[in-house]
Amino acid sequence: MNQAFKTYETVNDSVRLQYEESVLYVTVLEGDIVHVSQKAGIHSYAIEDADRVKILQPEVSQGSAPCRVRIAAGNMEVQVKDNEKLDIFYRGKLLVSDYEEERKKPEKNPYEDLTLAQLEGHAVEEGTDRKDAVMILKKLGKEDAIYGLGDKPGCLNKRGYSYINWNTDDPDPHVDSFKSLYKSIPFFMVLGDNFCYGLLADNTYKTTFDFGCENEAYYFVEHQKGCLDYYVIPGEDPKAVVHSYTMLTGTTPLQQRWIYGNHQSRWSYFTQEEVEALAEEFEKRDIPCDVIHMDIDYMQGYRVFTFDDQKYPNVQKLSQKLAAKGIKLITIIDPGVKKDPGYFMYDEGLELDAFAKDEQGEVYVNTVWPGDAVFPDFTQEKVRDWWADKTKVLTDHGIRGIWNDMNEPASFHGPLPDSVKFAEGNHDEIHNIYGHLMAKATYEGLLAQDGGRRPFVLTRAAYAGSQKYCGGWTGDNHSIWPHIMLSLEQICNLSLSGMAMCGSDIGGFGSDTTPELLIRFYEAAVFAPFFRNHSAMGTHRQEPWQFGAQTEEIIRKVIKLRYRFLPYLYDLARECEMTGAPIVRPLVYGYPQDKTVRNIADEYMLGDFVLVAPVTEPGKTARAVYLPQGDWYAYDTNEKYTGGRYILADAPLDQIPIFIKAGAIIPVAEGNFHSTEDITEDNIQMLTYPGEGRFVHYEDDNETLAYREGVYNATEYILHGTTLTKKILHEGYKRSI
Ligand code: GLC
């Protein structure tokens, strides 16, 4: 197909490029983001209030061959060639070019691998028609590393691998060769020697990402259908890229402080008494706990927004009793509504015309936990509003957060056919944003119903931008050693993909855990933003005390360590909302030019100051730890190390190798706490490590959104050598006495 460039015109500061047989719009947005699309304007599920995104006025001029037109705006220049090929420059340096040679033909249909996967015991869809596919095909440098793409399993650095964005619930142990998992976040970052940029491929259809797997000279993103619609997001380093990406799609908001505490869950705690007894156990054993999760068995026959009045006769009373211990309740809510005439959700939904339909226009039915179930069409605002209103059923019972599960959407009788109809498209277009829209509805419900508190929604499925509404957990991992490593890779890549509030099931969900594995799982997760022990029915119980006193003692110590660092974590979470800087980061985030760290995922940073190097294998009592450049102090011994090298760190079962950067200023909570409610500003002290450092400590009511109206205090701390000085930056919150 001849795609010779013909002409251009500027329409509302977008440059419309006319080729012989196609059209592309190139627009430079604030933050030097280059938007390339086959459609004019921003049409995105990831970007809320697209009108707020400012467009930079372009200067368009003739180029010299092979460049036909140059588009310059801000720090960007886009050189347009024939065949829709673009060279994108940032601050005068070439950032990324389209690949212009013939693509090496794939030996197999890249979608076929999906047939290996199972959905809750059912094979997923086979093969995919590629006749309508659209593709981004760009050059890849020999040493470029690639990060992001949400929860995809496998190495931190995705270079050399291929993946598919198609929300997938697969109960088998997740391994590196899985192409898809629950989340479909079409954002990744390319890090080269002297450059870095992110790419958001904003198309919701099934999409293949091939990062130099087919051919190391290029990467491609292939959407099964729909339009080419992507954003190139440049930055000097990963930090700048994550910042710009989250300014575009939204940052992870600060949560109520208790959300960063210890969560306990199991599928299921079957009765109200069991939950009460559990809370007492935590108190009695002096293990801090802030949250208990109620899985599907609290419902009446798995009917969402109901309580089983036999097993959970008085949830209001339960939540009050628990509140006295500082413990809150979170309940699971799945999207599938039981097909059950007489059940209010089913009847009201039918009345509202709220459910997805089949090709014949009948309400589409598949099977999930409640048996035959129908699927709310969250693409409709009226349906999201209806769902949001139902949140009141839970908040009226004292429920303080909502856990959205099965929202890929998962279905037991085979996948939903592509042709299932939602108001804004067929299932093949909506599948990857179904969980995103459900989370949005849930978020809006809590915002309206929960008395001005910061909404907490936890989701399994997500799309780009979901971080505005929800945190994410990594679904059904297993109690196996490789899944400790997997959790670190996933948490780091989710964090680089904007979803900073994330974590994996501690101890592993499926399979039976062992005492050593449980301890190491807890240790690895010690500073994960979302910290929850969760396990499946029928597996060995894994509450902290299930393996005797010695195991319990070590887990208690890990949890208490987390509570000690909780003020630091909270401050980082506040910073994250403002700047997009993730709470937990892979080493490459802070040290992108150190090639040694580009593939390291068995160590992570909590903010700029704390490096955690957990043990991820059985039987180990020491491990190699890479310390990036600079001076570091071992947390346990205070011994000083010079970085830029590997050291061997002691790691007996009860010890997590933690290193603190010289110049660190870390607010820590001193004391014995049962829950985060016991932590007050009076408990907080500044831990410092000699060097040069700066840190801003926040204080607010830990619960409401008033901080967004200025009701907070911010104090800047500066460390010179060993001298710490402070300056009040903002004083808007008065402590209640
Ligand atoms: C799914 C969830 C899991 C939950 C179970 C029962 O497998 O991923 O966390 O416990 O459903 O609701």
XYZ file of N, CA and C in Angstrom, residues 350-523:
522
model
N -32.712 -5.123 35.568
C -33.540 -5.348 34.374
C -34.360 -4.097 34.067
N -34.935 -3.554 35.103
C -35.773 -2.356 34.987
C -34.976 -1.198 34.364
N -33.720 -1.113 34.775
C -32.850 -0.023 34.322
C -32.215 -0.324 32.964
N -32.409 -1.542 32.499
C -31.730 -2.003 31.278
C -30.210 -1.906 31.485
N -29.779 -2.488 32.596
C -28.400 -2.296 33.045
C -27.440 -3.384 32.580
N -27.950 -4.484 32.014
C -27.055 -5.625 31.781
C -26.634 -5.764 30.320
N -25.451 -6.342 30.138
C -24.939 -6.596 28.785
C -25.863 -7.580 28.070
N -25.910 -7.469 26.750
C -26.853 -8.288 25.960
C -26.117 -9.153 24.943
N -26.802 -10.209 24.525
C -26.218 -11.027 23.455
C -26.626 -10.447 22.097
N -26.232 -11.138 21.037
C -26.494 -10.603 19.692
C -27.978 -10.457 19.395
N -28.777 -11.297 20.054
C -30.230 -11.242 19.822
C -30.895 -10.149 20.660
N -30.114 -9.477 21.479
C -30.684 -8.422 22.306
C -31.222 -8.934 23.630
N -30.969 -10.225 23.946
C -31.390 -10.770 25.246
C -30.273 -10.521 26.263
N -30.658 -10.399 27.537
C -29.637 -10.220 28.576
C -28.699 -11.426 28.541
N -27.414 -11.158 28.487
C -26.425 -12.227 28.359
C -26.180 -12.899 29.724
N -26.181 -14.229 29.716
C -26.017 -14.984 30.966
C -24.774 -15.862 30.869
N -23.967 -15.850 31.909
C -22.851 -16.797 32.033
C -22.858 -17.257 33.494
N -21.853 -17.997 33.887
C -21.864 -18.520 35.252
C -20.676 -17.980 36.032
N -20.931 -17.473 37.213
C -19.869 -17.164 38.168
C -20.294 -17.692 39.536
N -19.741 -17.177 40.619
C -20.011 -17.798 41.930
C -21.489 -18.052 42.216
N -22.395 -17.114 41.930
C -23.797 -17.370 42.304
C -24.529 -18.319 41.362
N -23.841 -18.895 40.390
C -24.524 -19.696 39.371
C -24.791 -18.794 38.176
N -25.945 -18.944 37.554
C -26.258 -18.094 36.402
C -26.219 -16.631 36.839
N -25.516 -15.850 36.054
C -25.351 -14.448 36.456
C -25.341 -13.562 35.227
N -25.676 -12.290 35.454
C -25.704 -11.302 34.370
C -24.697 -10.202 34.709
N -24.294 -9.457 33.679
C -23.149 -8.567 33.844
C -23.536 -7.104 33.648
N -23.416 -6.308 34.709
C -23.744 -4.887 34.570
C -22.891 -4.250 33.477
N -23.527 -3.377 32.732
C -22.819 -2.669 31.667
C -22.263 -1.367 32.252
N -21.031 -1.464 32.773
C -20.449 -0.297 33.443
C -20.034 0.802 32.463
N -20.201 0.566 31.154
C -19.886 1.668 30.233
C -20.977 2.740 30.292
N -22.134 2.390 30.886
C -23.220 3.380 30.974
C -23.155 4.127 32.303
N -23.233 5.426 32.205
C -23.157 6.244 33.416
C -24.282 5.908 34.393
N -25.475 5.666 33.846
C -26.616 5.387 34.742
C -26.382 4.068 35.505
N -25.678 3.146 34.867
C -25.403 1.864 35.537
C -24.328 2.074 36.619
N -23.318 2.883 36.273
C -22.299 3.177 37.294
C -22.934 3.897 38.488
N -23.860 4.800 38.206
C -24.527 5.530 39.300
C -25.354 4.579 40.163
N -26.053 3.683 39.509
C -26.889 2.692 40.226
C -25.997 1.825 41.125
N -24.908 1.356 40.556
C -23.971 0.503 41.305
C -23.373 1.296 42.471
N -23.032 2.534 42.170
C -22.434 3.399 43.198
C -23.402 3.571 44.373
N -24.678 3.749 44.058
C -25.682 3.916 45.129
C -25.740 2.695 46.043
N -25.503 1.520 45.455
C -25.601 0.288 46.248
C -24.519 0.192 47.317
N -23.456 0.937 47.121
C -22.380 0.969 48.105
C -22.912 1.263 49.502
N -24.020 1.990 49.525
C -24.623 2.380 50.805
C -25.007 1.145 51.626
N -25.419 0.081 50.930
C -25.769 -1.157 51.642
C -24.578 -1.573 52.518
N -23.395 -1.390 51.996
C -22.201 -1.809 52.736
C -21.794 -0.770 53.771
N -21.722 0.493 53.359
C -21.277 1.521 54.317
C -22.251 1.616 55.501
N -23.529 1.364 55.251
C -24.504 1.374 56.353
C -24.198 0.287 57.385
N -23.490 -0.732 56.966
C -23.096 -1.800 57.895
C -21.697 -1.567 58.468
N -21.155 -0.426 58.177
C -19.839 -0.095 58.753
C -18.671 -0.604 57.922
N -18.963 -1.067 56.702
C -17.878 -1.541 55.828
C -17.075 -0.322 55.356
N -15.747 -0.449 55.397
C -14.920 0.741 55.139
C -14.111 0.688 53.842
N -14.235 -0.361 53.094
C -13.520 -0.421 51.813
C -14.111 -1.549 50.992
N -13.945 -1.484 49.663
C -14.560 -2.502 48.801
C -13.510 -3.117 47.885
N -13.573 -4.438 47.853
C -12.620 -5.245 47.109
C -13.352 -5.778 45.876
N -12.985 -5.290 44.700
C -13.629 -5.720 43.441
C -12.857 -6.879 42.847
N -13.547 -8.006 42.717
C -12.891 -9.211 42.190
C -13.637 -9.680 40.931
N -13.058 -10.628 40.222
C -13.700 -11.295 39.069
C -14.126 -10.299 37.980
N -13.481 -9.145 37.958
C -13.959 -8.081 37.076
C -13.180 -7.986 35.771
N -12.659 -9.147 35.330
C -11.941 -9.150 34.029
C -12.897 -8.949 32.846
N -14.105 -9.347 32.765
C -14.828 -10.147 33.734
C -14.516 -11.635 33.550
N -14.415 -12.338 34.707
C -14.217 -13.778 34.695
C -15.576 -14.453 34.534
N -15.583 -15.627 33.937
C -16.839 -16.352 33.711
C -16.504 -17.839 33.623
N -17.322 -18.672 34.222
C -16.979 -20.100 34.306
C -17.403 -20.901 33.073
N -18.426 -20.424 32.345
C -18.880 -21.156 31.162
C -18.262 -20.566 29.909
N -16.972 -20.649 29.834
C -16.281 -20.091 28.679
C -16.285 -18.584 28.744
N -15.445 -17.959 27.946
C -15.378 -16.495 27.988
C -16.626 -15.864 27.386
N -16.880 -14.640 27.722
C -17.976 -13.913 27.077
C -17.636 -13.818 25.594
N -18.597 -14.132 24.702
C -18.296 -13.977 23.271
C -17.959 -12.526 22.934
N -17.123 -12.358 21.922
C -16.748 -11.002 21.487
C -17.960 -10.145 21.180
N -19.046 -10.811 20.740
C -20.207 -10.053 20.269
C -21.136 -9.574 21.381
N -20.871 -9.950 22.633
C -21.747 -9.470 23.717
C -21.739 -7.941 23.712
N -22.941 -7.370 23.879
C -23.075 -5.929 23.639
C -23.124 -5.100 24.924
N -22.295 -4.074 24.917
C -22.329 -3.038 25.945
C -22.661 -1.734 25.213
N -23.110 -0.738 25.954
C -23.534 0.500 25.273
C -22.395 1.100 24.452
N -21.162 0.995 24.952
C -20.067 1.663 24.251
C -19.238 0.729 23.384
N -19.742 -0.461 23.123
C -18.985 -1.346 22.236
C -19.262 -2.799 22.560
N -18.744 -3.670 21.719
C -18.891 -5.102 21.962
C -17.854 -5.558 22.989
N -18.018 -6.777 23.451
C -17.142 -7.282 24.492
C -15.657 -7.212 24.111
N -15.339 -7.438 22.827
C -13.916 -7.410 22.454
C -13.294 -6.033 22.686
N -14.125 -5.000 22.688
C -13.601 -3.650 22.924
C -13.653 -3.277 24.413
N -14.638 -3.855 25.112
C -14.906 -3.445 26.499
C -14.190 -4.322 27.524
N -13.884 -5.558 27.142
C -13.304 -6.517 28.094
C -12.194 -5.893 28.954
N -11.225 -5.280 28.308
C -10.059 -4.792 29.059
C -10.330 -3.568 29.930
N -11.496 -2.948 29.768
C -11.803 -1.799 30.638
C -12.983 -2.087 31.565
N -13.433 -3.343 31.564
C -14.598 -3.683 32.388
C -14.281 -3.452 33.872
N -13.164 -3.984 34.324
C -12.772 -3.832 35.731
C -12.497 -2.379 36.082
N -11.907 -1.672 35.138
C -11.606 -0.250 35.327
C -12.893 0.537 35.603
N -13.920 0.261 34.788
C -15.174 1.008 34.945
C -15.936 0.574 36.194
N -15.797 -0.710 36.555
C -16.435 -1.170 37.797
C -15.779 -0.473 38.995
N -14.448 -0.371 38.940
C -13.728 0.290 40.040
C -14.121 1.762 40.123
N -14.298 2.361 38.958
C -14.695 3.777 38.940
C -16.063 3.954 39.607
N -17.000 3.060 39.267
C -18.341 3.126 39.865
C -18.254 2.942 41.380
N -17.413 1.982 41.791
C -17.284 1.688 43.223
C -16.660 2.873 43.956
N -15.644 3.441 43.328
C -14.965 4.616 43.902
C -15.981 5.742 44.093
N -16.769 5.987 43.062
C -17.739 7.088 43.153
C -18.792 6.805 44.216
N -19.124 5.528 44.367
C -20.075 5.154 45.414
C -19.517 5.484 46.791
N -18.303 5.070 47.045
C -17.711 5.325 48.365
C -17.526 6.825 48.594
N -17.162 7.514 47.532
C -16.962 8.966 47.647
C -18.254 9.633 48.120
N -19.359 9.165 47.575
C -20.645 9.761 47.930
C -21.171 9.251 49.269
N -20.879 7.971 49.593
C -21.570 7.339 50.731
C -20.752 7.302 52.017
N -19.444 7.485 51.904
C -18.645 7.164 53.078
C -18.227 8.402 53.869
N -19.114 9.384 53.930
C -18.945 10.515 54.841
C -17.659 11.305 54.632
N -17.272 11.523 53.378
C -16.116 12.380 53.123
C -14.786 11.691 53.304
N -14.826 10.376 53.551
C -13.559 9.648 53.681
C -12.962 9.378 52.304
N -11.661 9.108 52.302
C -10.991 8.767 51.050
C -11.435 7.356 50.654
N -12.006 7.202 49.471
C -12.522 5.874 49.095
C -11.390 4.863 48.941
N -11.597 3.673 49.470
C -10.624 2.609 49.193
C -11.283 1.490 48.405
N -10.798 1.312 47.190
C -11.260 0.222 46.328
C -10.027 -0.588 45.965
N -10.180 -1.887 46.024
C -9.101 -2.790 45.618
C -9.611 -3.552 44.405
N -8.803 -3.674 43.374
C -9.301 -4.330 42.164
C -8.361 -5.426 41.694
N -8.914 -6.367 40.931
C -8.065 -7.384 40.309
C -7.792 -6.999 38.849
N -8.834 -6.556 38.123
C -8.624 -6.135 36.738
C -8.451 -4.622 36.685
N -7.637 -4.167 35.744
C -7.407 -2.726 35.644
C -6.945 -2.362 34.247
N -7.050 -1.087 33.943
C -6.562 -0.515 32.682
C -5.683 0.675 33.064
N -5.099 1.314 32.087
C -4.341 2.541 32.366
C -5.271 3.549 33.029
N -4.802 4.213 34.051
C -5.610 5.236 34.714
C -6.450 4.707 35.864
N -6.543 3.376 36.005
C -7.360 2.827 37.104
C -6.847 3.296 38.466
N -5.550 3.609 38.518
C -4.953 4.003 39.804
C -5.677 5.166 40.476
N -6.401 5.966 39.700
C -7.141 7.090 40.296
C -8.238 6.595 41.221
N -8.773 5.409 40.893
C -9.931 4.905 41.634
C -9.589 3.789 42.609
N -8.524 3.064 42.330
C -8.343 1.833 43.103
C -6.881 1.418 43.219
N -6.631 0.653 44.260
C -5.365 -0.052 44.353
C -5.556 -1.408 43.693
N -4.462 -2.107 43.438
C -4.602 -3.400 42.788
C -3.814 -4.463 43.521
N -4.406 -5.676 43.609
C -3.574 -6.768 44.080
C -3.371 -7.732 42.928
N -2.403 -8.609 43.046
C -1.952 -9.353 41.870
C -2.665 -10.700 41.711
N -3.814 -10.848 42.352
C -4.663 -12.004 42.106
C -4.155 -13.284 42.736
N -4.501 -14.384 42.094
C -4.322 -15.695 42.724
C -2.933 -16.272 42.505
N -1.990 -15.801 43.312
C -0.658 -16.414 43.302
C -0.721 -17.712 44.107
N 0.389 -18.381 44.224
C 0.432 -19.640 44.958
C 1.502 -19.580 46.044
N 1.371 -20.504 46.986
C 2.368 -20.605 48.055
C 3.564 -21.391 47.530
N 4.277 -20.777 46.625
C 5.487 -21.416 46.077
C 6.597 -20.364 46.070
N 7.827 -20.818 46.175
C 8.946 -19.878 46.290
C 9.053 -18.906 45.123
N 8.883 -19.376 43.864
C 9.040 -18.397 42.771
C 8.042 -17.240 42.850
N 6.963 -17.441 43.628
C 5.976 -16.367 43.690
C 6.348 -15.247 44.652
N 7.374 -15.433 45.432
C 7.886 -14.273 46.184
C 8.561 -13.345 45.170
N 9.393 -13.937 44.340
C 10.084 -13.153 43.311
C 9.057 -12.496 42.384
N 8.054 -13.286 41.989
C 7.020 -12.748 41.097
C 6.354 -11.515 41.722
N 6.087 -11.607 43.032
C 5.400 -10.478 43.676
C 6.259 -9.212 43.596
N 7.569 -9.369 43.709
C 8.436 -8.181 43.657
C 8.461 -7.604 42.241
N 8.545 -8.493 41.256
C 8.533 -8.017 39.858
C 7.220 -7.305 39.554
N 6.130 -7.894 40.027
C 4.820 -7.299 39.723
C 4.631 -5.967 40.447
N 5.025 -5.921 41.707
C 4.854 -4.673 42.457
C 5.694 -3.557 41.815
N 6.911 -3.902 41.413
C 7.775 -2.886 40.801
C 7.212 -2.422 39.461
N 6.760 -3.349 38.633
C 6.242 -2.923 37.326
C 4.882 -2.243 37.430
N 4.051 -2.675 38.376
C 2.784 -1.954 38.588
C 3.080 -0.524 39.033
N 4.079 -0.382 39.907
C 4.432 0.952 40.396
C 4.905 1.839 39.246
N 5.700 1.273 38.340
C 6.165 2.061 37.192
C 5.039 2.305 36.193
N 3.959 1.541 36.316
C 2.808 1.719 35.431
C 1.754 2.621 36.071
N 2.121 3.346 37.082
C 1.211 4.314 37.694
C 0.406 3.766 38.858
N 0.337 2.413 38.995
C -0.490 1.828 40.044
C 0.364 1.601 41.295
N 0.541 2.682 42.037
C 1.469 2.654 43.171
C 0.906 1.922 44.384
N -0.434 1.821 44.466
C -1.044 1.138 45.603
C -1.239 -0.318 45.206
N -0.268 -1.150 45.500
C -0.367 -2.528 45.028
C 0.335 -3.498 45.976
N -0.007 -4.757 45.833
C 0.602 -5.794 46.654
C 0.117 -7.157 46.202
N 0.778 -8.198 46.701
C 0.414 -9.578 46.357
C -0.078 -10.279 47.609
N -0.803 -11.381 47.437
C -1.271 -12.138 48.598
C -0.067 -12.695 49.361
N 0.109 -12.224 50.576
C 1.246 -12.667 51.399
C 0.990 -14.109 51.840
N 2.004 -14.933 51.678
C 1.868 -16.346 52.014
C 1.459 -17.172 50.814
N 0.891 -16.500 49.805
C 0.413 -17.191 48.607
C -1.038 -17.584 48.778
N -1.826 -17.447 47.714
C -3.264 -17.720 47.764
C -3.541 -19.220 47.619
N -3.144 -19.791 46.489
C -3.378 -21.219 46.274
C -2.240 -22.045 46.858
N -2.433 -23.329 46.994
C -1.425 -24.280 47.517
C -1.146 -24.034 49.004
N -0.435 -24.969 49.598
C -0.176 -24.901 51.045
C 1.151 -24.221 51.325
N 1.107 -23.272 52.223
C 2.354 -22.586 52.570
C 3.128 -23.394 53.615
N 4.364 -23.011 53.832
C 5.177 -23.613 54.904
C 5.612 -22.470 55.812
N 6.077 -22.789 57.021
C 6.472 -21.691 57.913
C 7.549 -20.800 57.301
N 8.544 -21.412 56.700
C 9.649 -20.611 56.150
C 9.158 -19.731 54.993
N 8.335 -20.319 54.146
C 7.818 -19.568 52.997
C 6.957 -18.391 53.466
N 6.116 -18.657 54.462
C 5.242 -17.597 54.977
C 6.072 -16.437 55.532
N 7.105 -16.779 56.284
C 7.972 -15.732 56.850
C 8.628 -14.928 55.736
N 9.188 -15.624 54.760
C 9.893 -14.907 53.691
C 8.924 -14.075 52.846
N 7.679 -14.576 52.681
C 6.654 -13.789 51.972
C 6.401 -12.476 52.735
N 6.224 -12.607 54.051
C 5.995 -11.401 54.871
C 7.187 -10.451 54.773
N 8.379 -11.023 54.833
C 9.570 -10.164 54.817
C 9.706 -9.432 53.483
